[in-house]
Coordinates of C-alpha atoms in Angstrom, one line a residue:
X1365 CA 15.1 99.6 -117.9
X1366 CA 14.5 95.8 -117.5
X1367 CA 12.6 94.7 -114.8
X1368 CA 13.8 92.5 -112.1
X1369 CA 15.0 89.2 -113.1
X1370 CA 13.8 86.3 -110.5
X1371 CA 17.7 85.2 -110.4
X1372 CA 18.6 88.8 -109.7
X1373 CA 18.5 90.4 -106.3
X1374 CA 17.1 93.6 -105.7
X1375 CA 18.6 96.6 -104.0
X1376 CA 16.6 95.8 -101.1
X1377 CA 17.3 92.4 -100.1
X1378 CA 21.1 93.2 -100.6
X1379 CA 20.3 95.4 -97.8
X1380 CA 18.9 92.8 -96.2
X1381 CA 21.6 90.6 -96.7
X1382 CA 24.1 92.6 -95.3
X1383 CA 22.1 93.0 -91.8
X1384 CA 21.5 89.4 -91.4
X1385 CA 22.4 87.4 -87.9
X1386 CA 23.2 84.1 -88.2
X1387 CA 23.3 84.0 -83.7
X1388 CA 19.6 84.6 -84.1
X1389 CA 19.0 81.8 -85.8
X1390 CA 16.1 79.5 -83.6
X1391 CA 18.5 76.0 -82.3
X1392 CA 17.7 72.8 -83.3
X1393 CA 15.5 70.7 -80.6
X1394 CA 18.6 68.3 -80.7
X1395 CA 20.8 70.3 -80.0
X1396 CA 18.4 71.9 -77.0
X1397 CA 18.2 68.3 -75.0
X1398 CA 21.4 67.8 -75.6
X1399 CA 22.1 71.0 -73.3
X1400 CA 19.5 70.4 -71.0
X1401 CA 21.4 67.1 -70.4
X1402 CA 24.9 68.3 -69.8
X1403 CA 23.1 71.1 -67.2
X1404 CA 21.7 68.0 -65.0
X1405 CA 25.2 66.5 -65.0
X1406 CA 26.1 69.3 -63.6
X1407 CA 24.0 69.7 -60.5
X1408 CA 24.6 66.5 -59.7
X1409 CA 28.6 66.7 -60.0
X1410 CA 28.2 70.2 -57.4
X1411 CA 25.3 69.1 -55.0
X1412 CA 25.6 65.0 -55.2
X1413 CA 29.0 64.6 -53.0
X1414 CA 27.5 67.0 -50.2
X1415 CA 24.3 65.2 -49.5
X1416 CA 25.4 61.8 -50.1
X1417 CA 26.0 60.9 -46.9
X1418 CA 24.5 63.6 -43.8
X1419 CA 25.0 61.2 -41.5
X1420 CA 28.6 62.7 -41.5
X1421 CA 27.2 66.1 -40.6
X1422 CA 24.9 65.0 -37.5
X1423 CA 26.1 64.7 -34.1
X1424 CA 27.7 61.7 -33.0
X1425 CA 24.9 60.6 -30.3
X1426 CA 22.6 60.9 -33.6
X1427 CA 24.4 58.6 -36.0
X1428 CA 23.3 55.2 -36.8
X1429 CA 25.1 51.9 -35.3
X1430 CA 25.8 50.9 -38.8
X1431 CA 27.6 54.1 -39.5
X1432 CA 30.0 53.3 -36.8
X1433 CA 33.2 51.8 -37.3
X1434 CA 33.5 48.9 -39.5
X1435 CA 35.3 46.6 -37.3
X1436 CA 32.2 47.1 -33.8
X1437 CA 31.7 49.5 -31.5
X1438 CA 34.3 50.6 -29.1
X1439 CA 34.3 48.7 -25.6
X1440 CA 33.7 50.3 -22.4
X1441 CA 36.8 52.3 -21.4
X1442 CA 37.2 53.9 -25.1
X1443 CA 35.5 56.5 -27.2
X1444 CA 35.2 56.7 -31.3
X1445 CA 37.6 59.6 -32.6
X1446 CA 38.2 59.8 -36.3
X1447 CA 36.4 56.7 -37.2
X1448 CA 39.2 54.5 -34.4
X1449 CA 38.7 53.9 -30.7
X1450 CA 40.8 55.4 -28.0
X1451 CA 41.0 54.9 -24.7
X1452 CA 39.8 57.0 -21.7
X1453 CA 41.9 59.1 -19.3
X1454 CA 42.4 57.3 -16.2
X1455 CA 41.1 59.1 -12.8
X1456 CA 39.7 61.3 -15.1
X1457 CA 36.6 60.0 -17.6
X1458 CA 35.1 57.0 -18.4
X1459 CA 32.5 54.7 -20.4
X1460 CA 30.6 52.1 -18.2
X1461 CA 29.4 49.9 -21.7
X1462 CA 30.6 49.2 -25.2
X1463 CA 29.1 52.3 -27.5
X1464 CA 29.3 53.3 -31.2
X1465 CA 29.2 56.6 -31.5
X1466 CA 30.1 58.9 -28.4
X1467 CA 32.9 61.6 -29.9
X1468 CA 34.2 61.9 -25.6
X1469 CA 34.3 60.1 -22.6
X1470 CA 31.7 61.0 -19.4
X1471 CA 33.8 62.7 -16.8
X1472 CA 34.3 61.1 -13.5
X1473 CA 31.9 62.4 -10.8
X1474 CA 33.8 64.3 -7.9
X1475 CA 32.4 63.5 -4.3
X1476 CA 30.5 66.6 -2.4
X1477 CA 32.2 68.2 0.6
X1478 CA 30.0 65.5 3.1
X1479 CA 30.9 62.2 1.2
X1480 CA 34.0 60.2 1.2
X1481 CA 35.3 58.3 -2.0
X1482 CA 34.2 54.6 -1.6
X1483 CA 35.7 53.4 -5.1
X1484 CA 37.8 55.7 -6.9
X1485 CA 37.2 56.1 -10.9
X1486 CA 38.8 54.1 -13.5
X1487 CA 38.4 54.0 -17.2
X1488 CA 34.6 51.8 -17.0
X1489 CA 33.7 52.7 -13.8
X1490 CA 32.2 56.0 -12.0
X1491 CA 33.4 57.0 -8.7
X1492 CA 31.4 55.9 -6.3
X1493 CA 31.0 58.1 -3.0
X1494 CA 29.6 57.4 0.5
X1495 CA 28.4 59.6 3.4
X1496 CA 31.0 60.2 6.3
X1497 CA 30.7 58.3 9.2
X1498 CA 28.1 59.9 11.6
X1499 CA 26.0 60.8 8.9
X1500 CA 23.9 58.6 6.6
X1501 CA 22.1 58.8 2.8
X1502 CA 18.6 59.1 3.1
X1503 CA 16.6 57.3 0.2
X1504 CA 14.3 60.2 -0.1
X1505 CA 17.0 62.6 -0.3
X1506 CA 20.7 61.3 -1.9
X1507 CA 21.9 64.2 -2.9
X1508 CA 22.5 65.4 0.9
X1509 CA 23.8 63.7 3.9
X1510 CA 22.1 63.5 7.2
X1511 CA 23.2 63.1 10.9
X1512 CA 22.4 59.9 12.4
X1513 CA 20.1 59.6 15.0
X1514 CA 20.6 59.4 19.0
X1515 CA 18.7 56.7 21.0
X1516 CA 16.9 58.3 24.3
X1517 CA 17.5 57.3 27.8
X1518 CA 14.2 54.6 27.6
X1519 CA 15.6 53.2 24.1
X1520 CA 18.0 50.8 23.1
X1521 CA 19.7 50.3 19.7
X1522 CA 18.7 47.7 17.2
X1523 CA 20.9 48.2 14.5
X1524 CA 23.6 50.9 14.2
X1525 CA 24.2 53.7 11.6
X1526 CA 25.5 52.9 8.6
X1527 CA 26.6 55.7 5.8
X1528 CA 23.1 54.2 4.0
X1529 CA 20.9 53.5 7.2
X1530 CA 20.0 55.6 10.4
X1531 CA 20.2 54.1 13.6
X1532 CA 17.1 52.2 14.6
X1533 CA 16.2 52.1 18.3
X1534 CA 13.4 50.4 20.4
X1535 CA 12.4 50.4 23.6
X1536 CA 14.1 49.3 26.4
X1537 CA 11.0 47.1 27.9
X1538 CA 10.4 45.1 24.1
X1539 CA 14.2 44.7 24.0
X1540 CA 14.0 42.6 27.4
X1541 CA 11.4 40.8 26.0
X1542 CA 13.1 40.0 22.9
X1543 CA 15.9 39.0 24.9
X1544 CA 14.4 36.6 27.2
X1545 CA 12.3 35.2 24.4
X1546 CA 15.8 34.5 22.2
X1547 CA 17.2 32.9 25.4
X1548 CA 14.2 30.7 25.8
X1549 CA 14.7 29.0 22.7
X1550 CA 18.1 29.1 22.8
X1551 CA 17.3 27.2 26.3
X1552 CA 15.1 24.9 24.4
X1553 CA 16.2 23.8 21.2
X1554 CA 19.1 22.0 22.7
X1555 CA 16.7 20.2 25.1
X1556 CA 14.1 19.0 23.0
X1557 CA 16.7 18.2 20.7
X1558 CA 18.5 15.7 23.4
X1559 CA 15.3 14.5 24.1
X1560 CA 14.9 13.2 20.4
X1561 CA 17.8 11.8 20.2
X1562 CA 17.4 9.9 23.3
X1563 CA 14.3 8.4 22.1
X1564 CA 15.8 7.1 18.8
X1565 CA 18.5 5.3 20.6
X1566 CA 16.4 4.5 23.0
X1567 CA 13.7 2.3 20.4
X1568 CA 16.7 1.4 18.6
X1569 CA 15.2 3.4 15.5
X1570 CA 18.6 4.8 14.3
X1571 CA 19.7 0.8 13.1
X1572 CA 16.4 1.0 10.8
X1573 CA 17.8 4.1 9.5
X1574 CA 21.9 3.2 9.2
X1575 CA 20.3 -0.2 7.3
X1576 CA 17.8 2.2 5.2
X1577 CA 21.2 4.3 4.6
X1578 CA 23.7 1.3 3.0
X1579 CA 20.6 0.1 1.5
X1580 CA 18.5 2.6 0.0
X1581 CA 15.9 3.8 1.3
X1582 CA 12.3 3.6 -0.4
X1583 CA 9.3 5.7 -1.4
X1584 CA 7.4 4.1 1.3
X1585 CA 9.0 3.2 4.7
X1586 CA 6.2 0.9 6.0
X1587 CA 6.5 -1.0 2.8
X1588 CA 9.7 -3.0 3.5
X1589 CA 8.2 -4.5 6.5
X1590 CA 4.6 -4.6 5.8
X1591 CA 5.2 -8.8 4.5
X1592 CA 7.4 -9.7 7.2
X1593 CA 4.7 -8.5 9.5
X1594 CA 1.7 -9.9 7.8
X1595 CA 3.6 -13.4 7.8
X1596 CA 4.7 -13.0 11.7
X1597 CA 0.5 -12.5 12.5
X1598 CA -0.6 -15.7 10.2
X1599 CA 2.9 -17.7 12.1
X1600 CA 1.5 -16.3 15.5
X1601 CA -2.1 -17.3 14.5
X1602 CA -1.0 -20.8 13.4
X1603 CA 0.5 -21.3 16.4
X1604 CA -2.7 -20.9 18.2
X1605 CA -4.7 -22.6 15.6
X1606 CA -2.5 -25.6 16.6
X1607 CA -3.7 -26.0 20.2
X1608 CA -7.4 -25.0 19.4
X1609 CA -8.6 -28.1 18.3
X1610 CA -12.2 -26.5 17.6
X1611 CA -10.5 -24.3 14.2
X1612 CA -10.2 -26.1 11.3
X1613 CA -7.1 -27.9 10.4
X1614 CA -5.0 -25.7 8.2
X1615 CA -6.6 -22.7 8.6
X1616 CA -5.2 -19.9 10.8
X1617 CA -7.1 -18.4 13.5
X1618 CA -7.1 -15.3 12.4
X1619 CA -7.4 -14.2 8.9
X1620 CA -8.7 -17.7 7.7
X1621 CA -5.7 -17.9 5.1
X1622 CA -4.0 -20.9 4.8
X1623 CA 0.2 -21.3 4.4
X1624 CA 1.8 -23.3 2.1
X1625 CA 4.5 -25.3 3.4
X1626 CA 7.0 -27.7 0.9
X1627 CA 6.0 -31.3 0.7
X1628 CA 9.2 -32.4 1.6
X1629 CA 9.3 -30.2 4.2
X1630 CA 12.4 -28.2 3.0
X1631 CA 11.9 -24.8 1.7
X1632 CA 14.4 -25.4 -1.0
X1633 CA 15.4 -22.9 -3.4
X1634 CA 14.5 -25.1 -6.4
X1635 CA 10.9 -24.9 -5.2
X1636 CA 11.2 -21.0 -5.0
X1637 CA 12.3 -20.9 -8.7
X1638 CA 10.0 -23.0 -9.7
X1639 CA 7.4 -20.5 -8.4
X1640 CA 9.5 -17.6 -9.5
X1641 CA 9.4 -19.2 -13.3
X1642 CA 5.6 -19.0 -13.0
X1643 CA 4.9 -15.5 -11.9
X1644 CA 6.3 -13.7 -14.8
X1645 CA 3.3 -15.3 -17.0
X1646 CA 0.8 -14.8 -14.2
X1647 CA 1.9 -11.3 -12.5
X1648 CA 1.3 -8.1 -14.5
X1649 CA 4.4 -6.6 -16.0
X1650 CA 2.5 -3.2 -14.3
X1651 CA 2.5 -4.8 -11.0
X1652 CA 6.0 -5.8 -11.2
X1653 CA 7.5 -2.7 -9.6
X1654 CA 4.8 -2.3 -7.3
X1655 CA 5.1 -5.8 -5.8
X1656 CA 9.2 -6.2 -6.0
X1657 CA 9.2 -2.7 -3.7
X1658 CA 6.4 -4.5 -1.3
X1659 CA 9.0 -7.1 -0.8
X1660 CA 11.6 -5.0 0.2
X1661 CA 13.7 -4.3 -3.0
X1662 CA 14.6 -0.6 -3.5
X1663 CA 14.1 1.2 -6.8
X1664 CA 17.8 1.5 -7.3
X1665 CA 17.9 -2.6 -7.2
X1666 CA 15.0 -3.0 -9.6
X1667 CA 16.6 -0.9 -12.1
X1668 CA 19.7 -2.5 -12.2
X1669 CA 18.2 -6.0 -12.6
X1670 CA 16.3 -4.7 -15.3
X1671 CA 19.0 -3.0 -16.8
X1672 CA 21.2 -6.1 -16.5
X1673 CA 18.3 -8.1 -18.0
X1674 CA 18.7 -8.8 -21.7
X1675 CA 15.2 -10.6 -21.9
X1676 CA 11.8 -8.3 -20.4
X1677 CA 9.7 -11.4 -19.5
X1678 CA 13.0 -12.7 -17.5
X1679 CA 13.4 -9.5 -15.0
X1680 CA 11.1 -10.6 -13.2
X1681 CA 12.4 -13.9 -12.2
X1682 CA 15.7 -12.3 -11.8
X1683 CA 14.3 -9.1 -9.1
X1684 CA 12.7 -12.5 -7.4
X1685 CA 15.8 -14.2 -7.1
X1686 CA 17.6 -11.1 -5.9
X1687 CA 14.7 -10.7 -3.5
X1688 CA 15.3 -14.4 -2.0
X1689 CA 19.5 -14.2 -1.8
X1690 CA 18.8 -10.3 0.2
X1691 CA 16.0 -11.8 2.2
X1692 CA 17.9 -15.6 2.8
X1693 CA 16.1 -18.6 4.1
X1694 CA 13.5 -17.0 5.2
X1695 CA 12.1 -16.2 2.4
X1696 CA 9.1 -18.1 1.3
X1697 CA 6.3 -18.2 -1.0
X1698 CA 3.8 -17.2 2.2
X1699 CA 5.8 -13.9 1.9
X1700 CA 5.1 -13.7 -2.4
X1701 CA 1.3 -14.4 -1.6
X1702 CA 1.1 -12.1 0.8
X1703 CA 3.2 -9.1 -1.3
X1704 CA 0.6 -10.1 -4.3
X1705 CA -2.7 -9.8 -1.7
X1706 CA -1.0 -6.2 -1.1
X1707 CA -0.4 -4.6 -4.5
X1708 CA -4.2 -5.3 -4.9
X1709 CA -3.3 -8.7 -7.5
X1710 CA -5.5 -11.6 -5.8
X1711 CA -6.2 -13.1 -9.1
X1712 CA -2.5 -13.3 -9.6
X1713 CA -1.7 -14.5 -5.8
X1714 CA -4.7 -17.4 -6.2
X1715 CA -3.4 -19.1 -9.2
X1716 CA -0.1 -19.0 -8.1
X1717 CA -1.1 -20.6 -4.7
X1718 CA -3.4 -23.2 -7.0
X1719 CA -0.5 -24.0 -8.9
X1720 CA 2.5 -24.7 -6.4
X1721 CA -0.4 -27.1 -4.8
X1722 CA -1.2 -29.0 -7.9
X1723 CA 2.6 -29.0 -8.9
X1724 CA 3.4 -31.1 -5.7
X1725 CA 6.1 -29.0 -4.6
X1726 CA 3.5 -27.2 -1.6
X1727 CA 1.0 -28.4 0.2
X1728 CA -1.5 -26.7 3.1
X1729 CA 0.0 -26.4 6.3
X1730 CA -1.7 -29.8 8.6
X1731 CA -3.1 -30.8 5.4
X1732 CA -0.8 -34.2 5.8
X1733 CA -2.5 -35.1 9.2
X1734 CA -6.0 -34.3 7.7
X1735 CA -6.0 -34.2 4.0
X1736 CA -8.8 -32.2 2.3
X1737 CA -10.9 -32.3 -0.6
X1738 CA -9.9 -29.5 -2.5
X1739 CA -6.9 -27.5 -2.8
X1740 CA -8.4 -24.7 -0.5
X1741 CA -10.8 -21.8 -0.3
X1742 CA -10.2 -20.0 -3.4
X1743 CA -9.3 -21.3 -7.2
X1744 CA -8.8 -20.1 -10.6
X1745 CA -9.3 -21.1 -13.8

């Protein structure tokens, strides 16, 4: 007997052979991913399309504005129903503002059996109830209403009921004094108020105030005058400088301020001007307002010269002349010196009174009978 080739099989792994299992076999670990992939896809395929989007699930007072309806939310009066707005049922529900998610309207509220309907419900608006007359709301209490009150025998009423105030009462003895108190000044403000007006046609104020009306009227009243009057003391003080021989020539009696008078003894306008072309080198441009208001232009005329002034240095020359064709022949330079002592520029109003002196256009009132020495009291380099 030959022994067992290694190219032949023995008895025993023939057997073995034949019970083989080719299912038992351990899988490739390529073949194992590529099945735990396919399992994920899966999942995801079942459970993906459920969860993708809950907001679908929640209630519609819990959803997110942007999950509303593409085009806005629905305006007051409508609802959202299937991803559209519909209106509410008239008389019966209702939405007071634009909303984006409420699945119903809010039902109208129906009055109790002790209110009226004041405004019946629409489609944006509740119903709004009131209490029946004879009975009022109570702040404290809404809910219920209450009987008005009764005033007593030693009462009177203030104020009546009202469906959301109770009667208010007082007594009879502060209502009479109420009452003559309220006839008092219904006595006197007519009488006090004839009186006034008496007076002001009386002192002839109300012609000041019709002129201050056409004209304009200024910041400060007592401006507008306040040259006319200081020239009208040093006119009234000349004239009693002229018959005291004892003052000296020139001088009032007064304030001791001389006035300029022209040499020719014409106050032409060509003198004025050539005053006026001086000032706008010698006045400051800060003063300019200040002094054009002291002679009695209003700010609504200053800002219109200005305005219609090309040239800055020139609107000052220009308010002057509008000053002298409002104010007419009497305007003088006595009135520019004085308007310049006023707005606190004395440096301004001596070198202008030096120079209309030395110009020969002005000289010192008397200062022909009694000629002087030197141009006056004051001069500046």
């Amino acid at each position: 007997m030959e022994p067992p080739g290694p190219s032949t099989p023995t008895a025993s792994a023939a057997a073995r052979a034949d019970h083989y299992t080719p299912g038992l076999r351990p899988l490739p670990k390529r073949r194992l991913l590529y099945s735990f992939a396919l399992l994920l896809a899966v999942l995801q395929a079942v459970f993906v399309p459920v969860t993708a989007n809950p907001a679908h699930n929640r209630p519609a007072g819990l959803q997110r504005p942007e999950e509303s309806p593409s085009r806005g939310p629905c305006l007051a009066g409508q609802y959202l129903s299937e991803g559209n707005c519909k209106p509410c049922r008239e008389g019966i529900d209702y939405t007071s503002h634009s909303n984006h998610s409420l699945d119903s309207c809010i039902l109208c509220t129906v009055c109790k059996e002790d209110k009226v309907v004041e405004t019946r419900c629409n489609i944006t608006t509740n119903t709004v109830c009131r209490c029946k007359p004879g009975t009022f709301e109570d702040k404290d209490s809404p809910e219920i209403c209450q009987s008005c009150s009764n005033c007593t025998d030693g009462e009177e009423e203030l104020t009546s009921c009202t469906p959301r105030e109770n009667r208010k009462c007082v007594s009879k003895t502060a209502w009479a004094s109420w009452h003559k108190l309220g006839l008092w000044i219904g006595l006197l403000v007519p009488v006090v108020l004839l009186i006034g007006a008496l007076l002001v046609w009386k002192t002839g104020a109300w012609r000041q105030w019709l002129l201050c009306i056409k004209r304009g009227c200024e910041r400060d009243p007592e401006s507008a005058n306040s040259v006319h009057s200081s020239l009208l003391d040093r006119q009234t003080s000349s004239t009693t400088n002229d018959s005291n021989h004892n003052t000296e020539p020139g001088k009032t009696q007064k304030t001791g301020k001389k006035l300029l008078v022209p040499v020719n003894g014409n106050d032409s306008a060509d003198d004025l001007k050539f005053i006026f072309e001086y000032c706008s080198d010698i006045v400051p441009f800060d003063s300019w307002n200040r002094l054009m208001r002291q002679l009695g232009l209003t700010d609504n005329q200053i800002q219109m010269v200005k305005a219609e002034t090309l040239v800055t240095r020139e609107a000052l020359y220009q308010m002057l002349l509008k000053w002298r064709h409002q104010t007419g022949r009497s305007a003088s330079i006595n009135h520019l010196l004085d308007a310049l002592e006023a707005v606190e520029e004395r440096d301004a109003m001596e070198k202008i009174e030096d120079y209309a002196v030395k110009s020969g256009r002005f000289t010192y009132q008397n200062a022909a009978a009694q000629p002087e020495t030197g141009p006056g009291g004051s001069q500046c380099v």
